[in-house]
Amino acid sequence: MSDMYVAEVGLLLYPGAQMSAVLGLTDLFAIANRFAEPGSEGLSTSIRLSHWQQKSPGMPIERCFDSMQGEPGSPDVMVLPPTLGDPATAEVVAPYIEWMRQHHKTGGTLASICAGAFVLAETGLLEGRKVTTHWLYEEKFQQRFPTVNLDIDRLIIDDGDILTAGGVMAWTDLGLKLVDRFMGPSAMIQTARILLVDPPGREQRYYSVFSPKLMHGDSAVLKLQHWLQETEGKEVRLDRLAAVAGLQERTLQRRFQKATGMTTSEYCQRLRVGRSQELLRFSRQSVESISWEVGYQDPGFFRKIFVRIVGLSPSEYRQRFGVG
């Protein structure tokens, strides 16, 4: 009979934490424990799941649920769930900051899902780190935490002692990632099969849509952005764009990059690919026809741009998301 090692995953129930994710993760780990198998040294691993909460202001953060009997330890991973409302403010997070820092300082891992990244970032532990959150929160997150390296294309970023997951439903991906870490790929795959979800490996950019920055305050750049939206980004000649904006070409390049975070060429590519995603989902046009319609005369070049931005080929995207 093999020995059993128990890894503990804690969930922090901060104000506004999404309870469906908390309960979903609780069930996911319960399912995963059915597939605990002895490893190479005869040691099998199961996952203990605990919930943590500050029951009233000024009180300590305590364990309020434990999935197993027996003497509890300290969680190996503390997870900050998503929220369905606005991301938690610094004031809401304040009672948990030092507690999270101490957990990390003593060797514990911290993980966040969706807007839980705002809670995690308030600890200061994400400075200079590459992290992800929901793509809708990109601008708000960058404004609050400008020294954190945000990558909203990624669904999960595993940085060892810090894990971050993107969208609201990315709790499934993070849960499977932790099952893989503690119990191995076999248990992870079997758990995913029971839940009928894809194993980790998706990317958030498959699902995101281009959401241009418009609140930058540069009226000339904003004028050009509105014109590019109307013309679907098909005009990319810098002299033409500069004329629309009423700026010199070099001035436009500098101000456009500062305002939007990308060059005019990159911006137009995003607009064109966004339009092509709509056509792939809702029409039966061929990829070649769509390439021409959005402004690319070379379908091969269009495919390369599409893969670079979306992470899937046009055909793969249509197969996954097409409704026709």
PDB file of C-alpha atoms in Angstrom:
ATOM      1  CA  MET A   1       0.000   0.000   0.000  1.00  0.00           C
ATOM      2  CA  SER A   2       1.454   3.356  -1.000  1.00  0.00           C
ATOM      3  CA  ASP A   3       1.941   6.353   1.259  1.00  0.00           C
ATOM      4  CA  MET A   4      -0.206   9.419   0.682  1.00  0.00           C
ATOM      5  CA  TYR A   5       1.069  12.975   0.387  1.00  0.00           C
ATOM      6  CA  VAL A   6      -1.519  15.717   0.784  1.00  0.00           C
ATOM      7  CA  ALA A   7      -1.048  19.061  -0.963  1.00  0.00           C
ATOM      8  CA  GLU A   8      -3.287  21.863   0.229  1.00  0.00           C
ATOM      9  CA  VAL A   9      -4.917  24.525  -1.937  1.00  0.00           C
ATOM     10  CA  GLY A  10      -6.571  27.429  -0.128  1.00  0.00           C
ATOM     11  CA  LEU A  11      -9.199  29.800  -1.529  1.00  0.00           C
ATOM     12  CA  LEU A  12      -9.377  33.318  -0.095  1.00  0.00           C
ATOM     13  CA  LEU A  13     -12.982  34.513   0.224  1.00  0.00           C
ATOM     14  CA  TYR A  14     -12.333  38.246   0.085  1.00  0.00           C
ATOM     15  CA  PRO A  15     -15.380  40.574  -0.274  1.00  0.00           C
ATOM     16  CA  GLY A  16     -16.862  40.153  -3.749  1.00  0.00           C
ATOM     17  CA  ALA A  17     -15.163  36.831  -4.497  1.00  0.00           C
ATOM     18  CA  GLN A  18     -17.182  34.829  -7.020  1.00  0.00           C
ATOM     19  CA  MET A  19     -18.705  31.908  -5.135  1.00  0.00           C
ATOM     20  CA  SER A  20     -19.422  29.860  -8.263  1.00  0.00           C
ATOM     21  CA  ALA A  21     -15.657  29.718  -8.906  1.00  0.00           C
ATOM     22  CA  VAL A  22     -14.985  28.843  -5.256  1.00  0.00           C
ATOM     23  CA  LEU A  23     -17.504  25.993  -5.315  1.00  0.00           C
ATOM     24  CA  GLY A  24     -16.426  24.900  -8.779  1.00  0.00           C
ATOM     25  CA  LEU A  25     -12.794  24.569  -7.701  1.00  0.00           C
ATOM     26  CA  THR A  26     -13.918  22.711  -4.589  1.00  0.00           C
ATOM     27  CA  ASP A  27     -15.689  20.169  -6.793  1.00  0.00           C
ATOM     28  CA  LEU A  28     -12.822  20.017  -9.308  1.00  0.00           C
ATOM     29  CA  PHE A  29     -10.306  18.961  -6.663  1.00  0.00           C
ATOM     30  CA  ALA A  30     -12.779  16.471  -5.183  1.00  0.00           C
ATOM     31  CA  ILE A  31     -13.056  14.860  -8.617  1.00  0.00           C
ATOM     32  CA  ALA A  32      -9.289  14.928  -9.110  1.00  0.00           C
ATOM     33  CA  ASN A  33      -8.756  13.022  -5.857  1.00  0.00           C
ATOM     34  CA  ARG A  34     -10.539  10.037  -7.388  1.00  0.00           C
ATOM     35  CA  PHE A  35      -7.563   9.613  -9.676  1.00  0.00           C
ATOM     36  CA  ALA A  36      -4.748   9.719  -7.117  1.00  0.00           C
ATOM     37  CA  GLU A  37      -2.211   7.083  -8.182  1.00  0.00           C
ATOM     38  CA  PRO A  38       1.150   6.012  -6.739  1.00  0.00           C
ATOM     39  CA  GLY A  39       4.105   7.782  -8.328  1.00  0.00           C
ATOM     40  CA  SER A  40       7.510   6.352  -9.206  1.00  0.00           C
ATOM     41  CA  GLU A  41       8.407   5.980  -5.521  1.00  0.00           C
ATOM     42  CA  GLY A  42       5.042   4.551  -4.460  1.00  0.00           C
ATOM     43  CA  LEU A  43       3.867   7.912  -3.098  1.00  0.00           C
ATOM     44  CA  SER A  44       0.443   9.132  -4.193  1.00  0.00           C
ATOM     45  CA  THR A  45      -0.809  12.679  -3.826  1.00  0.00           C
ATOM     46  CA  SER A  46      -4.244  14.060  -3.101  1.00  0.00           C
ATOM     47  CA  ILE A  47      -5.366  17.660  -2.774  1.00  0.00           C
ATOM     48  CA  ARG A  48      -6.878  19.129   0.355  1.00  0.00           C
ATOM     49  CA  LEU A  49      -9.069  22.157  -0.308  1.00  0.00           C
ATOM     50  CA  SER A  50      -9.653  24.880   2.282  1.00  0.00           C
ATOM     51  CA  HIS A  51     -11.547  28.185   2.335  1.00  0.00           C
ATOM     52  CA  TRP A  52     -10.199  31.216   4.223  1.00  0.00           C
ATOM     53  CA  GLN A  53     -12.113  34.267   5.349  1.00  0.00           C
ATOM     54  CA  GLN A  54     -12.057  37.309   7.614  1.00  0.00           C
ATOM     55  CA  LYS A  55     -15.458  36.947   9.252  1.00  0.00           C
ATOM     56  CA  SER A  56     -15.621  40.502  10.549  1.00  0.00           C
ATOM     57  CA  PRO A  57     -13.381  43.616  10.389  1.00  0.00           C
ATOM     58  CA  GLY A  58     -10.344  43.418  12.643  1.00  0.00           C
ATOM     59  CA  MET A  59     -10.621  39.648  13.062  1.00  0.00           C
ATOM     60  CA  PRO A  60      -7.866  37.299  11.860  1.00  0.00           C
ATOM     61  CA  ILE A  61      -8.156  35.516   8.518  1.00  0.00           C
ATOM     62  CA  GLU A  62      -9.179  31.972   9.403  1.00  0.00           C
ATOM     63  CA  ARG A  63      -9.937  28.622   7.840  1.00  0.00           C
ATOM     64  CA  CYS A  64     -13.714  28.372   7.432  1.00  0.00           C
ATOM     65  CA  PHE A  65     -13.928  25.161   5.379  1.00  0.00           C
ATOM     66  CA  ASP A  66     -11.723  22.079   5.045  1.00  0.00           C
ATOM     67  CA  SER A  67     -12.345  19.238   2.606  1.00  0.00           C
ATOM     68  CA  MET A  68     -10.492  16.689   4.764  1.00  0.00           C
ATOM     69  CA  GLN A  69     -10.424  15.570   8.344  1.00  0.00           C
ATOM     70  CA  GLY A  70      -7.174  15.502  10.274  1.00  0.00           C
ATOM     71  CA  GLU A  71      -4.639  18.087  11.373  1.00  0.00           C
ATOM     72  CA  PRO A  72      -4.454  20.892   8.765  1.00  0.00           C
ATOM     73  CA  GLY A  73      -1.229  22.523   7.683  1.00  0.00           C
ATOM     74  CA  SER A  74      -0.535  25.701   5.751  1.00  0.00           C
ATOM     75  CA  PRO A  75      -1.779  25.827   2.142  1.00  0.00           C
ATOM     76  CA  ASP A  76       0.833  25.139  -0.516  1.00  0.00           C
ATOM     77  CA  VAL A  77      -1.096  27.471  -2.844  1.00  0.00           C
ATOM     78  CA  MET A  78      -3.435  30.300  -1.908  1.00  0.00           C
ATOM     79  CA  VAL A  79      -5.858  31.193  -4.720  1.00  0.00           C
ATOM     80  CA  LEU A  80      -7.557  34.573  -5.151  1.00  0.00           C
ATOM     81  CA  PRO A  81     -10.845  33.903  -6.997  1.00  0.00           C
ATOM     82  CA  PRO A  82     -12.417  36.186  -9.619  1.00  0.00           C
ATOM     83  CA  THR A  83     -15.190  38.656  -8.961  1.00  0.00           C
ATOM     84  CA  LEU A  84     -18.259  39.368 -11.076  1.00  0.00           C
ATOM     85  CA  GLY A  85     -18.277  43.039 -10.113  1.00  0.00           C
ATOM     86  CA  ASP A  86     -15.574  45.666 -10.422  1.00  0.00           C
ATOM     87  CA  PRO A  87     -12.067  44.643  -9.324  1.00  0.00           C
ATOM     88  CA  ALA A  88     -11.485  44.988  -5.586  1.00  0.00           C
ATOM     89  CA  THR A  89     -10.222  48.381  -4.462  1.00  0.00           C
ATOM     90  CA  ALA A  90      -7.079  48.933  -2.412  1.00  0.00           C
ATOM     91  CA  GLU A  91      -9.286  49.631   0.626  1.00  0.00           C
ATOM     92  CA  VAL A  92     -11.093  46.294   0.308  1.00  0.00           C
ATOM     93  CA  VAL A  93      -7.811  44.417  -0.118  1.00  0.00           C
ATOM     94  CA  ALA A  94      -5.941  46.169   2.715  1.00  0.00           C
ATOM     95  CA  PRO A  95      -6.780  43.629   5.495  1.00  0.00           C
ATOM     96  CA  TYR A  96      -5.337  40.772   3.416  1.00  0.00           C
ATOM     97  CA  ILE A  97      -2.088  42.282   2.107  1.00  0.00           C
ATOM     98  CA  GLU A  98       0.297  41.450   4.946  1.00  0.00           C
ATOM     99  CA  TRP A  99      -1.294  38.020   5.389  1.00  0.00           C
ATOM    100  CA  MET A 100      -0.654  37.220   1.703  1.00  0.00           C
ATOM    101  CA  ARG A 101       2.886  38.576   1.855  1.00  0.00           C
ATOM    102  CA  GLN A 102       3.621  36.408   4.874  1.00  0.00           C
ATOM    103  CA  HIS A 103       2.206  33.352   3.124  1.00  0.00           C
ATOM    104  CA  HIS A 104       4.531  33.985   0.187  1.00  0.00           C
ATOM    105  CA  LYS A 105       7.520  34.795   2.395  1.00  0.00           C
ATOM    106  CA  THR A 106       7.269  31.456   4.181  1.00  0.00           C
ATOM    107  CA  GLY A 107       7.326  29.513   0.902  1.00  0.00           C
ATOM    108  CA  GLY A 108       3.687  29.468  -0.163  1.00  0.00           C
ATOM    109  CA  THR A 109       2.558  30.036  -3.727  1.00  0.00           C
ATOM    110  CA  LEU A 110       0.000  32.699  -4.625  1.00  0.00           C
ATOM    111  CA  ALA A 111      -2.411  32.402  -7.553  1.00  0.00           C
ATOM    112  CA  SER A 112      -5.115  34.647  -8.998  1.00  0.00           C
ATOM    113  CA  ILE A 113      -8.012  34.261 -11.408  1.00  0.00           C
ATOM    114  CA  CYS A 114      -9.347  37.103 -13.552  1.00  0.00           C
ATOM    115  CA  ALA A 115      -9.892  40.216 -11.370  1.00  0.00           C
ATOM    116  CA  GLY A 116      -8.224  38.383  -8.486  1.00  0.00           C
ATOM    117  CA  ALA A 117      -5.005  39.711 -10.064  1.00  0.00           C
ATOM    118  CA  PHE A 118      -5.902  43.160  -8.683  1.00  0.00           C
ATOM    119  CA  VAL A 119      -5.969  41.682  -5.169  1.00  0.00           C
ATOM    120  CA  LEU A 120      -2.643  39.952  -5.744  1.00  0.00           C
ATOM    121  CA  ALA A 121      -1.010  43.029  -7.273  1.00  0.00           C
ATOM    122  CA  GLU A 122      -1.792  45.122  -4.177  1.00  0.00           C
ATOM    123  CA  THR A 123       0.785  43.037  -2.285  1.00  0.00           C
ATOM    124  CA  GLY A 124       3.595  44.472  -4.416  1.00  0.00           C
ATOM    125  CA  LEU A 125       4.780  40.950  -5.215  1.00  0.00           C
ATOM    126  CA  LEU A 126       4.049  41.336  -8.918  1.00  0.00           C
ATOM    127  CA  GLU A 127       6.523  44.168  -9.506  1.00  0.00           C
ATOM    128  CA  GLY A 128       8.404  43.375 -12.735  1.00  0.00           C
ATOM    129  CA  ARG A 129       6.609  40.027 -13.101  1.00  0.00           C
ATOM    130  CA  LYS A 130       4.732  38.883 -16.195  1.00  0.00           C
ATOM    131  CA  VAL A 131       1.081  38.262 -15.271  1.00  0.00           C
ATOM    132  CA  THR A 132      -2.341  38.027 -16.882  1.00  0.00           C
ATOM    133  CA  THR A 133      -5.908  38.986 -16.071  1.00  0.00           C
ATOM    134  CA  HIS A 134      -9.133  39.256 -18.072  1.00  0.00           C
ATOM    135  CA  TRP A 135      -8.533  41.155 -21.328  1.00  0.00           C
ATOM    136  CA  LEU A 136     -11.365  43.563 -20.473  1.00  0.00           C
ATOM    137  CA  TYR A 137      -9.354  44.804 -17.482  1.00  0.00           C
ATOM    138  CA  GLU A 138      -6.156  45.535 -19.427  1.00  0.00           C
ATOM    139  CA  GLU A 139      -6.280  49.326 -19.314  1.00  0.00           C
ATOM    140  CA  LYS A 140      -7.587  49.536 -15.750  1.00  0.00           C
ATOM    141  CA  PHE A 141      -4.896  47.120 -14.506  1.00  0.00           C
ATOM    142  CA  GLN A 142      -2.086  48.978 -16.271  1.00  0.00           C
ATOM    143  CA  GLN A 143      -3.258  52.266 -14.793  1.00  0.00           C
ATOM    144  CA  ARG A 144      -3.272  50.884 -11.247  1.00  0.00           C
ATOM    145  CA  PHE A 145      -0.118  48.786 -11.532  1.00  0.00           C
ATOM    146  CA  PRO A 146       2.150  50.321 -14.202  1.00  0.00           C
ATOM    147  CA  THR A 147       5.279  48.424 -13.081  1.00  0.00           C
ATOM    148  CA  VAL A 148       3.679  44.994 -13.613  1.00  0.00           C
ATOM    149  CA  ASN A 149       4.294  43.320 -16.973  1.00  0.00           C
ATOM    150  CA  LEU A 150       0.783  42.477 -18.195  1.00  0.00           C
ATOM    151  CA  ASP A 151       0.211  39.967 -21.004  1.00  0.00           C
ATOM    152  CA  ILE A 152      -3.524  39.600 -21.665  1.00  0.00           C
ATOM    153  CA  ASP A 153      -2.986  37.201 -24.587  1.00  0.00           C
ATOM    154  CA  ARG A 154      -2.072  34.428 -22.157  1.00  0.00           C
ATOM    155  CA  LEU A 155      -4.747  32.443 -20.320  1.00  0.00           C
ATOM    156  CA  ILE A 156      -2.358  31.162 -17.636  1.00  0.00           C
ATOM    157  CA  ILE A 157       1.109  32.352 -16.663  1.00  0.00           C
ATOM    158  CA  ASP A 158       2.950  29.979 -14.334  1.00  0.00           C
ATOM    159  CA  ASP A 159       5.861  31.783 -12.724  1.00  0.00           C
ATOM    160  CA  GLY A 160       6.522  29.097 -10.134  1.00  0.00           C
ATOM    161  CA  ASP A 161       5.620  30.841  -6.896  1.00  0.00           C
ATOM    162  CA  ILE A 162       3.092  33.110  -8.633  1.00  0.00           C
ATOM    163  CA  LEU A 163       0.371  31.890 -10.997  1.00  0.00           C
ATOM    164  CA  THR A 164      -2.157  34.104 -12.749  1.00  0.00           C
ATOM    165  CA  ALA A 165      -5.135  33.075 -14.899  1.00  0.00           C
ATOM    166  CA  GLY A 166      -7.109  35.278 -17.283  1.00  0.00           C
ATOM    167  CA  GLY A 167     -10.874  35.101 -17.748  1.00  0.00           C
ATOM    168  CA  VAL A 168     -13.684  34.491 -15.262  1.00  0.00           C
ATOM    169  CA  MET A 169     -13.973  30.814 -16.231  1.00  0.00           C
ATOM    170  CA  ALA A 170     -10.200  30.335 -16.203  1.00  0.00           C
ATOM    171  CA  TRP A 171     -10.660  28.788 -12.748  1.00  0.00           C
ATOM    172  CA  THR A 172     -11.028  25.495 -14.641  1.00  0.00           C
ATOM    173  CA  ASP A 173      -7.653  25.995 -16.316  1.00  0.00           C
ATOM    174  CA  LEU A 174      -5.934  27.006 -13.076  1.00  0.00           C
ATOM    175  CA  GLY A 175      -7.509  24.100 -11.197  1.00  0.00           C
ATOM    176  CA  LEU A 176      -6.293  21.608 -13.811  1.00  0.00           C
ATOM    177  CA  LYS A 177      -2.859  23.254 -13.774  1.00  0.00           C
ATOM    178  CA  LEU A 178      -2.628  22.646 -10.021  1.00  0.00           C
ATOM    179  CA  VAL A 179      -3.858  19.065 -10.400  1.00  0.00           C
ATOM    180  CA  ASP A 180      -1.086  18.551 -12.960  1.00  0.00           C
ATOM    181  CA  ARG A 181       1.475  20.129 -10.610  1.00  0.00           C
ATOM    182  CA  PHE A 182       0.566  18.072  -7.549  1.00  0.00           C
ATOM    183  CA  MET A 183      -0.962  14.874  -8.933  1.00  0.00           C
ATOM    184  CA  GLY A 184       0.512  14.550 -12.409  1.00  0.00           C
ATOM    185  CA  PRO A 185      -0.757  14.676 -16.009  1.00  0.00           C
ATOM    186  CA  SER A 186      -2.774  11.466 -15.834  1.00  0.00           C
ATOM    187  CA  ALA A 187      -5.007  12.748 -13.012  1.00  0.00           C
ATOM    188  CA  MET A 188      -5.275  16.112 -14.767  1.00  0.00           C
ATOM    189  CA  ILE A 189      -6.415  14.603 -18.085  1.00  0.00           C
ATOM    190  CA  GLN A 190      -8.937  12.317 -16.383  1.00  0.00           C
ATOM    191  CA  THR A 191     -10.339  15.230 -14.377  1.00  0.00           C
ATOM    192  CA  ALA A 192     -10.678  17.317 -17.545  1.00  0.00           C
ATOM    193  CA  ARG A 193     -12.499  14.439 -19.253  1.00  0.00           C
ATOM    194  CA  ILE A 194     -14.998  14.119 -16.402  1.00  0.00           C
ATOM    195  CA  LEU A 195     -15.660  17.878 -16.479  1.00  0.00           C
ATOM    196  CA  LEU A 196     -15.775  18.000 -20.300  1.00  0.00           C
ATOM    197  CA  VAL A 197     -13.317  20.914 -20.436  1.00  0.00           C
ATOM    198  CA  ASP A 198     -10.166  21.423 -22.475  1.00  0.00           C
ATOM    199  CA  PRO A 199      -6.895  20.654 -20.679  1.00  0.00           C
ATOM    200  CA  PRO A 200      -4.592  23.657 -20.101  1.00  0.00           C
ATOM    201  CA  GLY A 201      -3.103  24.941 -23.333  1.00  0.00           C
ATOM    202  CA  ARG A 202      -5.730  27.407 -24.542  1.00  0.00           C
ATOM    203  CA  GLU A 203      -4.865  31.075 -24.870  1.00  0.00           C
ATOM    204  CA  GLN A 204      -6.999  34.030 -23.878  1.00  0.00           C
ATOM    205  CA  ARG A 205      -6.391  35.743 -27.205  1.00  0.00           C
ATOM    206  CA  TYR A 206      -8.553  33.076 -28.894  1.00  0.00           C
ATOM    207  CA  TYR A 207     -11.554  34.741 -27.206  1.00  0.00           C
ATOM    208  CA  SER A 208     -10.602  38.406 -26.934  1.00  0.00           C
ATOM    209  CA  VAL A 209     -11.635  41.137 -29.334  1.00  0.00           C
ATOM    210  CA  PHE A 210      -9.631  44.226 -30.203  1.00  0.00           C
ATOM    211  CA  SER A 211     -10.596  46.970 -27.778  1.00  0.00           C
ATOM    212  CA  PRO A 212      -8.703  50.161 -28.750  1.00  0.00           C
ATOM    213  CA  LYS A 213      -7.664  52.710 -26.153  1.00  0.00           C
ATOM    214  CA  LEU A 214      -9.782  55.822 -26.659  1.00  0.00           C
ATOM    215  CA  MET A 215      -9.486  57.622 -23.313  1.00  0.00           C
ATOM    216  CA  HIS A 216      -5.962  58.956 -23.867  1.00  0.00           C
ATOM    217  CA  GLY A 217      -6.893  62.635 -24.384  1.00  0.00           C
ATOM    218  CA  ASP A 218      -5.074  63.166 -27.708  1.00  0.00           C
ATOM    219  CA  SER A 219      -7.768  64.627 -29.968  1.00  0.00           C
ATOM    220  CA  ALA A 220      -5.744  64.295 -33.202  1.00  0.00           C
ATOM    221  CA  VAL A 221      -5.056  60.615 -32.586  1.00  0.00           C
ATOM    222  CA  LEU A 222      -8.681  60.033 -31.576  1.00  0.00           C
ATOM    223  CA  LYS A 223      -9.848  61.644 -34.822  1.00  0.00           C
ATOM    224  CA  LEU A 224      -7.637  59.233 -36.774  1.00  0.00           C
ATOM    225  CA  GLN A 225      -8.859  56.248 -34.735  1.00  0.00           C
ATOM    226  CA  HIS A 226     -12.481  57.058 -35.570  1.00  0.00           C
ATOM    227  CA  TRP A 227     -11.574  57.358 -39.263  1.00  0.00           C
ATOM    228  CA  LEU A 228      -9.683  54.043 -39.185  1.00  0.00           C
ATOM    229  CA  GLN A 229     -12.695  52.386 -37.559  1.00  0.00           C
ATOM    230  CA  GLU A 230     -14.933  53.661 -40.356  1.00  0.00           C
ATOM    231  CA  THR A 231     -12.519  52.503 -43.076  1.00  0.00           C
ATOM    232  CA  GLU A 232     -11.753  49.189 -41.282  1.00  0.00           C
ATOM    233  CA  GLY A 233      -8.032  49.914 -41.213  1.00  0.00           C
ATOM    234  CA  LYS A 234      -7.565  49.318 -44.933  1.00  0.00           C
ATOM    235  CA  GLU A 235      -5.553  52.511 -45.489  1.00  0.00           C
ATOM    236  CA  VAL A 236      -2.084  52.132 -43.960  1.00  0.00           C
ATOM    237  CA  ARG A 237      -0.004  54.716 -45.887  1.00  0.00           C
ATOM    238  CA  LEU A 238       1.547  56.982 -43.288  1.00  0.00           C
ATOM    239  CA  ASP A 239       1.171  60.144 -45.380  1.00  0.00           C
ATOM    240  CA  ARG A 240      -2.571  59.545 -45.699  1.00  0.00           C
ATOM    241  CA  LEU A 241      -2.972  58.838 -41.982  1.00  0.00           C
ATOM    242  CA  ALA A 242      -0.972  61.931 -41.074  1.00  0.00           C
ATOM    243  CA  ALA A 243      -3.211  64.045 -43.325  1.00  0.00           C
ATOM    244  CA  VAL A 244      -6.342  62.730 -41.616  1.00  0.00           C
ATOM    245  CA  ALA A 245      -4.861  63.463 -38.175  1.00  0.00           C
ATOM    246  CA  GLY A 246      -3.557  66.861 -39.266  1.00  0.00           C
ATOM    247  CA  LEU A 247      -0.059  66.047 -38.030  1.00  0.00           C
ATOM    248  CA  GLN A 248       3.432  65.628 -39.459  1.00  0.00           C
ATOM    249  CA  GLU A 249       4.313  61.980 -40.096  1.00  0.00           C
ATOM    250  CA  ARG A 250       6.993  61.734 -37.394  1.00  0.00           C
ATOM    251  CA  THR A 251       4.774  63.550 -34.901  1.00  0.00           C
ATOM    252  CA  LEU A 252       1.912  61.176 -35.686  1.00  0.00           C
ATOM    253  CA  GLN A 253       4.115  58.113 -35.190  1.00  0.00           C
ATOM    254  CA  ARG A 254       5.283  59.345 -31.791  1.00  0.00           C
ATOM    255  CA  ARG A 255       1.876  60.480 -30.525  1.00  0.00           C
ATOM    256  CA  PHE A 256      -0.023  57.468 -31.870  1.00  0.00           C
ATOM    257  CA  GLN A 257       2.358  55.033 -30.164  1.00  0.00           C
ATOM    258  CA  LYS A 258       2.120  56.944 -26.897  1.00  0.00           C
ATOM    259  CA  ALA A 259      -1.685  57.125 -26.994  1.00  0.00           C
ATOM    260  CA  THR A 260      -2.533  53.607 -28.175  1.00  0.00           C
ATOM    261  CA  GLY A 261       0.483  51.520 -27.206  1.00  0.00           C
ATOM    262  CA  MET A 262       1.086  50.388 -30.800  1.00  0.00           C
ATOM    263  CA  THR A 263       2.202  51.673 -34.179  1.00  0.00           C
ATOM    264  CA  THR A 264      -0.296  52.724 -36.846  1.00  0.00           C
ATOM    265  CA  SER A 265       0.592  49.576 -38.819  1.00  0.00           C
ATOM    266  CA  GLU A 266      -0.048  47.287 -35.843  1.00  0.00           C
ATOM    267  CA  TYR A 267      -3.293  49.120 -35.090  1.00  0.00           C
ATOM    268  CA  CYS A 268      -4.573  48.656 -38.642  1.00  0.00           C
ATOM    269  CA  GLN A 269      -3.644  44.981 -38.551  1.00  0.00           C
ATOM    270  CA  ARG A 270      -5.694  44.564 -35.364  1.00  0.00           C
ATOM    271  CA  LEU A 271      -8.693  46.246 -36.981  1.00  0.00           C
ATOM    272  CA  ARG A 272      -8.448  44.092 -40.101  1.00  0.00           C
ATOM    273  CA  VAL A 273      -8.039  40.863 -38.154  1.00  0.00           C
ATOM    274  CA  GLY A 274     -10.970  41.839 -35.930  1.00  0.00           C
ATOM    275  CA  ARG A 275     -13.151  42.272 -39.015  1.00  0.00           C
ATOM    276  CA  SER A 276     -11.927  38.949 -40.418  1.00  0.00           C
ATOM    277  CA  GLN A 277     -12.884  37.211 -37.153  1.00  0.00           C
ATOM    278  CA  GLU A 278     -16.458  38.425 -37.601  1.00  0.00           C
ATOM    279  CA  LEU A 279     -16.538  37.135 -41.180  1.00  0.00           C
ATOM    280  CA  LEU A 280     -15.066  33.778 -40.190  1.00  0.00           C
ATOM    281  CA  ARG A 281     -17.685  33.351 -37.481  1.00  0.00           C
ATOM    282  CA  PHE A 282     -20.792  34.546 -39.291  1.00  0.00           C
ATOM    283  CA  SER A 283     -20.196  34.005 -43.025  1.00  0.00           C
ATOM    284  CA  ARG A 284     -19.305  31.122 -45.302  1.00  0.00           C
ATOM    285  CA  GLN A 285     -16.826  33.090 -47.386  1.00  0.00           C
ATOM    286  CA  SER A 286     -13.547  31.362 -48.141  1.00  0.00           C
ATOM    287  CA  VAL A 287     -10.431  32.435 -46.258  1.00  0.00           C
ATOM    288  CA  GLU A 288      -9.047  33.832 -49.530  1.00  0.00           C
ATOM    289  CA  SER A 289     -12.185  35.922 -50.069  1.00  0.00           C
ATOM    290  CA  ILE A 290     -12.075  37.232 -46.502  1.00  0.00           C
ATOM    291  CA  SER A 291      -8.398  38.070 -46.923  1.00  0.00           C
ATOM    292  CA  TRP A 292      -9.245  40.297 -49.891  1.00  0.00           C
ATOM    293  CA  GLU A 293     -12.261  41.858 -48.176  1.00  0.00           C
ATOM    294  CA  VAL A 294     -10.272  43.016 -45.141  1.00  0.00           C
ATOM    295  CA  GLY A 295      -7.472  44.447 -47.263  1.00  0.00           C
ATOM    296  CA  TYR A 296      -4.872  41.685 -47.698  1.00  0.00           C
ATOM    297  CA  GLN A 297      -4.131  40.782 -51.307  1.00  0.00           C
ATOM    298  CA  ASP A 298      -1.852  37.911 -50.279  1.00  0.00           C
ATOM    299  CA  PRO A 299      -3.861  35.211 -48.391  1.00  0.00           C
ATOM    300  CA  GLY A 300      -0.633  33.611 -47.160  1.00  0.00           C
ATOM    301  CA  PHE A 301       0.468  36.865 -45.520  1.00  0.00           C
ATOM    302  CA  PHE A 302      -3.031  37.288 -44.061  1.00  0.00           C
ATOM    303  CA  ARG A 303      -2.812  33.831 -42.476  1.00  0.00           C
ATOM    304  CA  LYS A 304       0.552  34.684 -40.876  1.00  0.00           C
ATOM    305  CA  ILE A 305      -0.800  37.942 -39.421  1.00  0.00           C
ATOM    306  CA  PHE A 306      -3.947  36.190 -38.184  1.00  0.00           C
ATOM    307  CA  VAL A 307      -1.985  33.436 -36.413  1.00  0.00           C
ATOM    308  CA  ARG A 308       0.374  35.966 -34.823  1.00  0.00           C
ATOM    309  CA  ILE A 309      -2.501  38.014 -33.385  1.00  0.00           C
ATOM    310  CA  VAL A 310      -5.138  35.353 -32.622  1.00  0.00           C
ATOM    311  CA  GLY A 311      -3.000  32.268 -31.969  1.00  0.00           C
ATOM    312  CA  LEU A 312      -5.063  30.084 -34.335  1.00  0.00           C
ATOM    313  CA  SER A 313      -5.142  29.814 -38.109  1.00  0.00           C
ATOM    314  CA  PRO A 314      -8.245  31.263 -39.819  1.00  0.00           C
ATOM    315  CA  SER A 315      -9.542  27.738 -40.485  1.00  0.00           C
ATOM    316  CA  GLU A 316      -8.971  26.665 -36.870  1.00  0.00           C
ATOM    317  CA  TYR A 317     -10.711  29.812 -35.648  1.00  0.00           C
ATOM    318  CA  ARG A 318     -13.740  29.164 -37.847  1.00  0.00           C
ATOM    319  CA  GLN A 319     -13.906  25.526 -36.762  1.00  0.00           C
ATOM    320  CA  ARG A 320     -13.893  26.525 -33.096  1.00  0.00           C
ATOM    321  CA  PHE A 321     -16.074  29.638 -33.149  1.00  0.00           C
ATOM    322  CA  GLY A 322     -18.057  29.611 -36.392  1.00  0.00           C
ATOM    323  CA  VAL A 323     -21.838  29.699 -36.060  1.00  0.00           C
ATOM    324  CA  GLY A 324     -22.748  29.191 -39.711  1.00  0.00           C
TER     325      GLY A 324
END
